[in-house]
Short mmCIF file of N, CA and C in Angstrom, two decimals:
data_model
loop_
_atom_site.label_atom_id
_atom_site.label_comp_id
_atom_site.label_asym_id
_atom_site.label_seq_id
_atom_site.Cartn_x
_atom_site.Cartn_y
_atom_site.Cartn_z
N PRO A 1 -50.38 28.18 -73.00
CA PRO A 1 -49.75 29.25 -72.21
C PRO A 1 -49.88 30.61 -72.90
N THR A 2 -49.97 31.65 -72.12
CA THR A 2 -50.12 33.00 -72.65
C THR A 2 -49.32 33.98 -71.81
N SER A 3 -48.97 35.13 -72.40
CA SER A 3 -48.24 36.15 -71.65
C SER A 3 -48.91 37.52 -71.73
N ASP A 4 -49.81 37.73 -72.68
CA ASP A 4 -50.46 39.04 -72.84
C ASP A 4 -51.95 39.00 -72.54
N ALA A 5 -52.65 38.13 -73.25
CA ALA A 5 -54.10 38.05 -73.09
C ALA A 5 -54.55 36.61 -73.26
N ALA A 6 -55.57 36.24 -72.52
CA ALA A 6 -56.17 34.92 -72.65
C ALA A 6 -57.50 35.09 -73.36
N TYR A 7 -57.73 34.26 -74.36
CA TYR A 7 -58.98 34.29 -75.12
C TYR A 7 -59.74 33.01 -74.79
N ILE A 8 -60.90 33.16 -74.19
CA ILE A 8 -61.68 32.02 -73.75
C ILE A 8 -62.97 32.00 -74.57
N GLU A 9 -63.10 30.96 -75.37
CA GLU A 9 -64.28 30.83 -76.23
C GLU A 9 -65.35 30.02 -75.51
N ILE A 10 -66.54 30.56 -75.48
CA ILE A 10 -67.68 29.89 -74.85
C ILE A 10 -68.76 29.75 -75.90
N THR A 11 -69.23 28.53 -76.10
CA THR A 11 -70.24 28.28 -77.12
C THR A 11 -71.47 27.61 -76.51
N ASN A 12 -72.60 27.92 -77.09
CA ASN A 12 -73.88 27.30 -76.72
C ASN A 12 -74.22 27.43 -75.25
N LEU A 13 -73.90 28.56 -74.65
CA LEU A 13 -74.26 28.79 -73.25
C LEU A 13 -75.76 29.04 -73.18
N LYS A 14 -76.46 28.21 -72.45
CA LYS A 14 -77.92 28.27 -72.41
C LYS A 14 -78.46 29.08 -71.24
N ILE A 15 -77.58 29.46 -70.31
CA ILE A 15 -77.98 30.24 -69.15
C ILE A 15 -76.96 31.35 -68.91
N ASN A 16 -77.38 32.42 -68.26
CA ASN A 16 -76.42 33.45 -67.87
C ASN A 16 -75.50 32.87 -66.80
N ALA A 17 -74.23 33.20 -66.86
CA ALA A 17 -73.25 32.62 -65.95
C ALA A 17 -72.16 33.64 -65.65
N ASN A 18 -71.19 33.25 -64.84
CA ASN A 18 -70.02 34.07 -64.54
C ASN A 18 -68.77 33.26 -64.81
N LEU A 19 -67.75 33.93 -65.30
CA LEU A 19 -66.43 33.33 -65.43
C LEU A 19 -65.60 33.83 -64.27
N LYS A 20 -65.01 32.91 -63.52
CA LYS A 20 -64.19 33.27 -62.37
C LYS A 20 -62.77 32.75 -62.60
N LEU A 21 -61.79 33.65 -62.51
CA LEU A 21 -60.39 33.30 -62.63
C LEU A 21 -59.79 33.30 -61.24
N MET A 22 -59.16 32.18 -60.86
CA MET A 22 -58.61 32.03 -59.52
C MET A 22 -57.17 31.55 -59.56
N ASP A 23 -56.40 31.93 -58.53
CA ASP A 23 -55.05 31.40 -58.43
C ASP A 23 -55.10 30.00 -57.84
N ILE A 24 -53.94 29.38 -57.70
CA ILE A 24 -53.87 27.99 -57.24
C ILE A 24 -54.43 27.81 -55.82
N ALA A 25 -54.42 28.89 -55.02
CA ALA A 25 -54.94 28.83 -53.66
C ALA A 25 -56.45 29.08 -53.61
N GLY A 26 -57.06 29.39 -54.76
CA GLY A 26 -58.50 29.63 -54.81
C GLY A 26 -58.90 31.08 -54.65
N LYS A 27 -57.90 31.99 -54.59
CA LYS A 27 -58.20 33.41 -54.47
C LYS A 27 -58.75 33.93 -55.79
N LEU A 28 -59.88 34.64 -55.73
CA LEU A 28 -60.52 35.18 -56.92
C LEU A 28 -59.68 36.33 -57.47
N ILE A 29 -59.29 36.23 -58.74
CA ILE A 29 -58.47 37.22 -59.41
C ILE A 29 -59.32 38.10 -60.33
N HIS A 30 -60.30 37.48 -60.98
CA HIS A 30 -61.13 38.19 -61.96
C HIS A 30 -62.48 37.49 -62.05
N SER A 31 -63.53 38.28 -62.22
CA SER A 31 -64.87 37.72 -62.42
C SER A 31 -65.57 38.53 -63.50
N GLN A 32 -66.32 37.83 -64.35
CA GLN A 32 -66.99 38.50 -65.46
C GLN A 32 -68.30 37.81 -65.76
N ALA A 33 -69.37 38.58 -65.90
CA ALA A 33 -70.69 38.05 -66.25
C ALA A 33 -70.71 37.68 -67.73
N ILE A 34 -71.41 36.59 -68.05
CA ILE A 34 -71.51 36.11 -69.42
C ILE A 34 -72.98 35.86 -69.74
N SER A 35 -73.41 36.37 -70.88
CA SER A 35 -74.78 36.15 -71.33
C SER A 35 -74.87 34.87 -72.14
N THR A 36 -76.10 34.43 -72.36
CA THR A 36 -76.32 33.21 -73.13
C THR A 36 -75.82 33.35 -74.56
N GLY A 37 -75.57 32.21 -75.19
CA GLY A 37 -75.13 32.19 -76.59
C GLY A 37 -73.66 31.86 -76.73
N ASN A 38 -73.05 32.45 -77.75
CA ASN A 38 -71.64 32.22 -78.05
C ASN A 38 -70.86 33.51 -77.83
N THR A 39 -69.69 33.41 -77.24
CA THR A 39 -68.86 34.59 -77.01
C THR A 39 -67.40 34.19 -76.86
N THR A 40 -66.53 35.14 -77.09
CA THR A 40 -65.11 34.96 -76.79
C THR A 40 -64.72 36.05 -75.80
N LEU A 41 -64.27 35.65 -74.63
CA LEU A 41 -63.84 36.58 -73.60
C LEU A 41 -62.35 36.84 -73.73
N THR A 42 -61.95 38.07 -73.50
CA THR A 42 -60.54 38.43 -73.50
C THR A 42 -60.17 38.88 -72.09
N ILE A 43 -59.18 38.23 -71.52
CA ILE A 43 -58.71 38.58 -70.18
C ILE A 43 -57.26 39.02 -70.28
N ASP A 44 -56.97 40.25 -69.85
CA ASP A 44 -55.61 40.79 -69.85
C ASP A 44 -54.84 40.13 -68.71
N VAL A 45 -53.75 39.43 -69.03
CA VAL A 45 -52.97 38.73 -68.01
C VAL A 45 -51.58 39.33 -67.84
N LYS A 46 -51.32 40.48 -68.46
CA LYS A 46 -49.99 41.10 -68.37
C LYS A 46 -49.56 41.38 -66.94
N SER A 47 -50.51 41.74 -66.09
CA SER A 47 -50.16 42.10 -64.70
C SER A 47 -50.14 40.89 -63.76
N LEU A 48 -50.49 39.72 -64.27
CA LEU A 48 -50.52 38.53 -63.43
C LEU A 48 -49.14 37.86 -63.36
N ASP A 49 -48.88 37.19 -62.25
CA ASP A 49 -47.64 36.43 -62.10
C ASP A 49 -47.63 35.25 -63.05
N ALA A 50 -46.44 34.79 -63.39
CA ALA A 50 -46.27 33.64 -64.29
C ALA A 50 -46.45 32.35 -63.50
N VAL A 51 -47.69 31.94 -63.35
CA VAL A 51 -48.05 30.71 -62.64
C VAL A 51 -49.27 30.10 -63.32
N VAL A 52 -49.76 29.03 -62.74
CA VAL A 52 -50.97 28.38 -63.24
C VAL A 52 -52.18 28.95 -62.51
N TYR A 53 -53.20 29.27 -63.27
CA TYR A 53 -54.48 29.74 -62.74
C TYR A 53 -55.56 28.77 -63.20
N PHE A 54 -56.72 28.88 -62.58
CA PHE A 54 -57.87 28.09 -62.99
C PHE A 54 -59.03 29.03 -63.24
N TYR A 55 -59.82 28.71 -64.25
CA TYR A 55 -61.03 29.49 -64.46
C TYR A 55 -62.23 28.55 -64.47
N GLN A 56 -63.31 29.07 -63.91
CA GLN A 56 -64.54 28.29 -63.80
C GLN A 56 -65.68 29.06 -64.45
N LEU A 57 -66.55 28.32 -65.08
CA LEU A 57 -67.81 28.84 -65.57
C LEU A 57 -68.84 28.45 -64.51
N VAL A 58 -69.46 29.46 -63.90
CA VAL A 58 -70.32 29.23 -62.73
C VAL A 58 -71.70 29.84 -62.96
N GLU A 59 -72.73 29.08 -62.59
CA GLU A 59 -74.10 29.57 -62.63
C GLU A 59 -74.67 29.39 -61.22
N GLY A 60 -74.88 30.51 -60.52
CA GLY A 60 -75.32 30.42 -59.13
C GLY A 60 -74.24 29.75 -58.30
N ASN A 61 -74.60 28.65 -57.64
CA ASN A 61 -73.63 27.88 -56.87
C ASN A 61 -73.12 26.66 -57.63
N ASN A 62 -73.53 26.53 -58.89
CA ASN A 62 -73.15 25.36 -59.69
C ASN A 62 -71.94 25.67 -60.57
N ILE A 63 -70.90 24.86 -60.45
CA ILE A 63 -69.73 24.98 -61.32
C ILE A 63 -70.01 24.16 -62.57
N LEU A 64 -70.06 24.84 -63.71
CA LEU A 64 -70.37 24.18 -64.98
C LEU A 64 -69.12 23.59 -65.63
N SER A 65 -67.97 24.23 -65.41
CA SER A 65 -66.73 23.81 -66.04
C SER A 65 -65.56 24.43 -65.31
N THR A 66 -64.44 23.71 -65.24
CA THR A 66 -63.20 24.22 -64.68
C THR A 66 -62.06 23.88 -65.64
N LYS A 67 -61.23 24.89 -65.95
CA LYS A 67 -60.10 24.66 -66.86
C LYS A 67 -58.88 25.41 -66.34
N LYS A 68 -57.72 25.03 -66.84
CA LYS A 68 -56.45 25.59 -66.41
C LYS A 68 -55.99 26.66 -67.40
N LEU A 69 -55.35 27.70 -66.86
CA LEU A 69 -54.75 28.77 -67.65
C LEU A 69 -53.34 28.98 -67.15
N THR A 70 -52.35 28.82 -68.02
CA THR A 70 -50.96 29.01 -67.64
C THR A 70 -50.46 30.34 -68.19
N VAL A 71 -49.95 31.20 -67.29
CA VAL A 71 -49.39 32.48 -67.69
C VAL A 71 -47.88 32.37 -67.68
N ILE A 72 -47.25 32.81 -68.78
CA ILE A 72 -45.79 32.80 -68.89
C ILE A 72 -45.31 34.22 -69.10
N LYS A 73 -44.07 34.46 -68.80
CA LYS A 73 -43.48 35.81 -68.99
C LYS A 73 -42.28 35.72 -69.90
#
């Protein structure tokens, strides 16, 4: 759980992709392009409601990974 910022570590990404943050209903909240290699993304969640969100690593129409992000206040 986080209340200020979410740090998402991505390692060994072999293709360019996008990170998509969505609410429980599937509404897109944030999207960010990611280049190949290793990176740590920082997402400011201060303005988000205290609920559960999901983020996906997506390449084209392919979902590579889906994980949960819980925001607390």
